[in-house]
């Protein structure tokens, strides 16, 4: 099959993508433009639900006073990149000289606060600063959008309405409790707030008053920002003392279908740390990840890498955060060069791939285009069947083979 024929074979991708459940950053096909009447009706109908949550009329009226639909929010929700950047380019941009310099300054300036958070929550300071730097460049860029206006505009438009309505109610509770002034509740167009970019429900669950002033202020209070990030990580599986992982090399004639093993087994298989150094002696589990395929860097990643992914599900994001933390500790750049031809699949192609995997009986928990480790293992199995190197990195060649060899039936979930 030629590449041109593959385009024909994958012509249904866009239609399939429109059927997929949505994540906070995916456009909703049910979304509509918002009129002032629609907006006012939505706010009016929201009041009984807010009242049942304990929101006073005074707080509710203050929150919505003078608020109108924001067409820019709807435009932002519809205008999202179809193709991701190559992983190597993304990591290089994230771990920039400016971000490294800023991180070192924050480590020095907030050393006492970071040490206290490290003691209380068990998350090392470099990782806390790396998340802070990745999210908002240490508080320099956390968005100037009115969170209430953004959420009610999105909800009224039909963009993930139930999700946005819940976040709106949680935002009202934050105002009700006096954690931030109404005009200071700002963030991204999608509702992520303050320096750690918590959505309102995450704020209510994980934001802490680390400064002891009686408020949880993740906008202007740096101790609260640091403590809140640390609390989030502790509650989402961070294991003190466990490395997130490291770059490794694999021996010649390595069995690329092998993805999960304990450190002792990886040592026995000839896997070594890139640039020298031994694998941990403790008998922990690690996943072998090739984020750009076997031609690029390889990584053994642990449960703490998964903890980073609970902040943002992207493998590229987690790798950038982890590498930024390592560099802030004095670590070196990656040893293996990133491939120059690392073409990233489009979102539509990734969703098509997920639906194809599900039809073949592999487990797929959602269809939003994020390929997790379980799906990478499924990809390994299919690559082996197709005669491709089973490194778990989806490529055009795999899509060609899948399109030419459609699943016989939906099958049972594996």
XYZ file of C-alpha atoms in Angstrom:
414
model
C 0.000 0.000 0.000
C 1.333 3.444 -0.926
C 1.309 6.461 1.372
C -1.352 7.975 -0.856
C -3.502 4.865 -0.454
C -3.036 5.167 3.284
C -4.545 8.631 3.203
C -7.607 7.136 1.529
C -7.704 4.286 4.040
C -7.583 6.752 6.924
C -10.097 9.191 5.472
C -12.583 8.320 8.198
C -10.223 9.515 10.905
C -11.733 12.974 11.320
C -15.235 11.587 11.612
C -14.119 9.028 14.176
C -12.356 11.719 16.167
C -15.567 13.714 16.431
C -17.190 10.816 18.258
C -14.520 10.542 20.920
C -15.078 11.504 24.554
C -13.374 14.747 25.381
C -10.514 15.860 27.565
C -10.136 19.425 28.873
C -8.124 20.380 25.778
C -10.221 18.773 23.040
C -12.845 20.616 21.040
C -16.434 19.503 21.602
C -18.443 18.903 18.403
C -21.639 19.851 20.259
C -20.287 23.296 21.057
C -22.332 26.306 19.934
C -21.848 30.055 19.842
C -23.270 31.819 22.894
C -25.825 34.627 22.873
C -26.378 36.983 25.789
C -29.773 35.365 26.360
C -28.244 31.871 26.488
C -25.627 33.136 28.902
C -28.085 34.816 31.262
C -30.371 31.783 31.219
C -27.500 29.467 32.106
C -26.424 31.648 35.024
C -29.995 31.932 36.278
C -30.470 28.165 36.136
C -27.189 27.633 37.955
C -28.317 29.446 41.098
C -30.400 26.608 42.645
C -27.452 24.230 42.317
C -25.084 26.775 43.829
C -27.481 27.422 46.696
C -27.604 23.691 47.458
C -23.798 23.761 47.683
C -23.952 26.445 50.362
C -23.123 29.406 48.126
C -24.723 32.610 49.378
C -26.661 34.909 47.101
C -24.138 37.649 47.802
C -21.221 35.496 46.608
C -23.170 34.334 43.560
C -24.158 37.849 42.529
C -20.620 39.138 43.070
C -19.201 36.335 40.929
C -21.447 37.064 37.946
C -21.837 40.834 38.218
C -21.042 42.372 34.836
C -19.937 39.040 33.365
C -20.697 38.520 29.670
C -19.838 35.778 27.172
C -16.235 35.787 25.987
C -16.001 34.913 22.295
C -12.223 34.566 22.611
C -12.716 31.642 25.003
C -14.854 29.769 22.490
C -12.330 30.526 19.752
C -9.493 29.212 21.926
C -11.374 25.991 22.617
C -11.793 25.404 18.890
C -8.285 26.391 17.827
C -5.964 23.709 19.110
C -2.899 22.188 17.525
C -3.586 19.092 15.450
C 0.011 17.872 15.493
C 2.250 17.725 18.539
C 5.876 18.816 18.448
C 8.517 16.115 18.169
C 9.377 14.962 21.681
C 12.994 16.066 21.424
C 11.999 19.577 20.349
C 9.396 19.765 23.109
C 11.879 18.735 25.805
C 14.538 21.122 24.497
C 12.060 23.992 24.543
C 10.861 23.114 28.030
C 14.319 22.704 29.537
C 15.574 25.990 28.147
C 18.495 28.030 29.505
C 16.037 30.651 30.760
C 13.917 28.085 32.597
C 17.002 26.475 34.111
C 18.280 29.850 35.291
C 14.883 30.741 36.728
C 14.645 27.402 38.485
C 18.032 27.812 40.123
C 16.980 31.247 41.340
C 13.777 29.815 42.839
C 15.685 26.985 44.523
C 17.878 29.566 46.235
C 15.210 32.169 46.978
C 12.689 29.725 48.442
C 15.134 27.230 49.938
C 13.555 27.226 53.408
C 10.008 26.833 52.091
C 11.061 24.073 49.701
C 12.895 22.260 52.489
C 9.786 22.429 54.681
C 7.598 21.077 51.882
C 10.118 18.323 51.206
C 10.020 17.276 54.870
C 6.234 17.388 55.164
C 5.228 15.837 51.853
C 8.240 13.761 50.801
C 8.590 15.366 47.355
C 12.062 16.620 46.515
C 12.480 20.321 45.937
C 13.847 20.096 42.406
C 10.721 18.261 41.262
C 8.475 20.880 42.892
C 10.342 23.698 41.182
C 10.299 21.827 37.858
C 6.500 21.520 37.922
C 6.183 25.176 38.899
C 8.486 26.170 36.066
C 6.758 24.009 33.465
C 3.274 25.183 34.380
C 3.753 28.943 34.585
C 7.476 29.787 34.402
C 7.570 30.168 38.185
C 4.405 32.253 38.295
C 5.359 34.542 35.445
C 2.660 33.399 33.040
C -0.438 31.821 34.531
C -3.035 33.455 32.326
C -5.142 36.546 32.743
C -8.533 35.097 31.918
C -11.401 35.570 34.361
C -12.004 31.997 35.564
C -15.711 32.506 36.256
C -16.260 34.092 32.848
C -14.258 31.387 31.081
C -16.069 28.494 32.725
C -19.579 29.859 32.283
C -18.832 30.720 28.644
C -17.575 27.196 27.972
C -20.466 25.582 29.832
C -23.080 27.693 28.054
C -21.515 26.866 24.684
C -21.846 23.146 25.405
C -18.108 22.521 25.730
C -17.902 19.648 28.235
C -20.884 21.198 29.949
C -21.100 18.878 32.975
C -17.381 19.198 33.665
C -17.382 22.989 33.309
C -20.513 23.337 35.451
C -18.858 21.373 38.255
C -15.704 23.477 38.000
C -17.839 26.612 38.076
C -19.562 25.490 41.269
C -16.185 24.681 42.823
C -14.886 28.116 41.805
C -17.851 29.710 43.567
C -16.957 27.739 46.691
C -13.400 29.094 46.533
C -14.790 32.635 46.451
C -17.281 31.797 49.202
C -14.439 30.636 51.453
C -12.470 33.817 50.830
C -9.275 32.300 49.452
C -8.940 34.889 46.676
C -10.612 38.163 45.740
C -13.089 37.984 42.872
C -10.966 40.089 40.513
C -7.844 38.040 41.258
C -9.342 34.666 40.270
C -7.576 34.377 36.931
C -5.926 31.683 34.861
C -6.122 29.948 31.504
C -9.008 29.941 29.056
C -9.784 26.345 30.086
C -10.140 27.121 33.795
C -6.676 26.244 35.129
C -5.872 28.666 37.934
C -2.888 30.370 39.427
C 0.763 29.420 39.499
C 0.293 25.619 39.694
C -2.597 25.705 37.176
C -5.088 23.812 39.345
C -8.626 23.529 38.063
C -11.132 24.500 40.796
C -11.888 20.912 41.872
C -8.151 20.223 42.214
C -7.811 23.393 44.270
C -10.535 22.252 46.653
C -8.879 18.862 47.071
C -5.156 19.658 47.124
C -4.477 23.372 47.662
C -3.025 24.045 51.114
C -2.386 27.049 53.333
C 1.349 26.441 53.645
C 2.068 30.002 54.752
C -0.363 29.806 57.675
C -2.251 33.013 56.866
C -5.666 31.321 56.849
C -6.130 31.293 53.063
C -5.132 28.949 50.258
C -3.770 31.410 47.722
C -2.147 29.761 44.680
C -2.077 33.053 42.764
C 0.181 35.316 44.816
C 1.423 33.296 47.817
C 4.498 31.259 46.846
C 4.558 29.063 49.982
C 0.959 28.060 49.227
C 1.949 27.320 45.627
C 4.856 25.100 46.689
C 2.900 23.321 49.414
C -0.064 22.719 47.119
C 2.072 21.131 44.397
C 3.762 18.942 47.002
C 0.421 17.898 48.494
C -0.865 16.996 45.038
C 2.124 14.767 44.367
C 1.984 13.037 47.736
C -1.680 12.188 47.235
C -1.107 11.017 43.663
C 1.416 8.297 44.304
C 4.773 10.024 44.690
C 7.209 7.709 46.493
C 9.953 9.497 48.464
C 13.450 8.441 47.480
C 12.407 6.673 44.280
C 13.932 8.124 41.092
C 11.497 8.978 38.318
C 13.739 7.002 35.993
C 16.779 7.628 33.811
C 18.070 7.423 30.286
C 19.389 3.976 29.412
C 20.979 2.057 26.572
C 19.961 -1.396 25.416
C 22.314 -4.045 24.008
C 22.473 -5.191 20.414
C 19.882 -7.815 19.512
C 17.671 -6.597 22.347
C 14.108 -7.921 22.479
C 12.172 -4.676 22.076
C 8.892 -6.372 22.931
C 10.056 -6.464 26.558
C 8.575 -3.444 28.319
C 8.127 -4.252 32.013
C 10.564 -5.796 34.471
C 12.263 -5.280 37.791
C 15.633 -3.525 37.916
C 17.479 -6.790 38.546
C 16.027 -8.290 35.382
C 16.850 -5.206 33.328
C 20.455 -5.477 34.546
C 20.547 -9.134 33.543
C 19.247 -8.206 30.083
C 22.137 -5.805 29.574
C 20.266 -2.531 30.033
C 22.640 0.150 31.311
C 22.365 3.782 32.298
C 23.354 6.077 29.471
C 26.611 7.825 30.230
C 27.566 5.336 32.926
C 26.277 4.542 36.369
C 24.444 1.540 37.724
C 20.763 0.790 37.844
C 19.295 0.947 41.359
C 20.094 -2.029 43.557
C 16.612 -2.088 45.059
C 14.270 -4.512 43.341
C 11.793 -2.002 41.914
C 9.665 -2.108 38.782
C 10.432 -0.028 35.706
C 8.893 0.459 32.268
C 11.076 0.738 29.163
C 9.919 3.778 27.204
C 11.007 4.825 23.720
C 9.197 8.184 23.362
C 10.547 8.735 19.830
C 11.070 5.099 18.878
C 14.116 2.862 19.180
C 16.218 5.286 17.105
C 16.014 7.867 19.895
C 16.695 7.936 23.628
C 15.392 5.100 25.804
C 14.243 5.486 29.396
C 13.473 3.206 32.298
C 10.669 4.956 34.178
C 9.181 4.161 37.570
C 5.990 4.777 39.499
C 7.138 8.351 40.114
C 7.045 9.021 36.366
C 3.412 7.900 36.506
C 2.882 10.334 39.402
C 4.127 13.169 37.194
C 1.693 12.027 34.498
C -1.188 12.440 36.943
C -0.413 16.164 36.815
C -0.425 16.048 33.002
C -1.016 12.786 31.147
C 1.444 13.494 28.330
C 4.621 11.381 28.250
C 6.471 14.323 26.691
C 5.363 16.626 29.523
C 6.394 14.128 32.199
C 9.765 13.595 30.549
C 10.362 17.346 30.285
C 9.484 17.891 33.956
C 11.670 14.989 35.045
C 14.608 16.179 32.956
C 14.204 19.753 34.176
C 14.328 18.488 37.770
C 17.461 16.464 37.010
C 19.169 19.446 35.405
C 18.262 21.633 38.385
C 20.043 19.053 40.569
C 23.136 19.397 38.412
C 22.438 16.581 35.964
C 23.577 16.507 32.366
C 21.670 16.648 29.054
C 20.481 13.402 27.521
C 23.230 11.336 25.896
C 21.408 9.886 22.894
C 20.390 12.306 20.155
C 16.730 12.646 19.280
C 15.871 11.471 15.752
C 15.443 14.289 13.266
C 12.618 12.472 11.474
C 10.427 11.988 14.561
C 7.064 12.715 12.951
C 4.286 12.967 15.500
C 0.905 11.472 14.670
C -1.990 13.887 14.464
C -4.645 13.855 17.162
C -7.103 12.361 14.691
C -4.653 9.579 13.846
C -4.075 8.818 17.519
C -7.802 8.591 18.158
C -8.189 6.373 15.100
C -5.405 4.179 16.484
C -7.097 3.961 19.883
C -10.369 2.900 18.280
C -8.546 0.325 16.188
C -6.831 -1.064 19.300
C -10.171 -1.303 21.083
C -11.716 -3.094 18.095
C -8.900 -5.648 18.286
C -9.697 -6.356 21.923
C -7.033 -4.274 23.622
C -7.942 -2.179 26.646
C -8.529 1.499 25.902
C -9.984 3.530 28.761
C -10.799 6.634 26.724
C -10.515 7.936 23.200
C -8.815 11.305 23.550
C -5.621 10.618 21.652
C -3.287 10.119 24.619
C -1.381 6.849 24.187
C -0.677 5.346 27.619
C 1.689 2.527 28.600
C -1.009 -0.144 28.268
C -1.657 1.006 24.716
C 2.078 1.150 23.999
C 2.244 -2.523 24.978
C -0.620 -3.250 22.573
C 1.271 -1.346 19.884
C 4.356 -3.465 20.592
C 2.324 -6.628 20.031
C 0.917 -5.331 16.745
C 4.299 -4.061 15.559
C 5.721 -7.547 16.108
C 2.839 -9.051 14.156
C 3.423 -6.568 11.339
C 7.142 -7.318 11.169
C 8.086 -3.915 12.580
C 10.442 -3.246 15.467
C 8.226 -3.541 18.573
C 9.319 -0.412 20.438
C 5.802 0.808 21.326
C 6.157 4.031 19.336
C 3.340 4.347 16.763
C 4.410 5.291 13.247
C 2.974 5.691 9.760
C 4.152 2.176 8.934
C 2.032 0.771 11.745
C -1.023 2.756 10.624
C -0.522 1.467 7.089
C -0.458 -2.109 8.324
C -3.501 -1.641 10.562
C -5.476 -0.050 7.729
C -4.548 -2.934 5.425
C -5.348 -5.553 8.078
C -8.575 -4.417 9.785
C -9.715 -6.200 12.944
C -11.943 -9.195 12.298
C -14.295 -8.238 15.118
C -14.463 -6.035 18.164
C -13.297 -8.835 20.452
C -13.339 -8.853 24.213
C -11.312 -6.388 26.265
C -7.952 -7.841 27.209
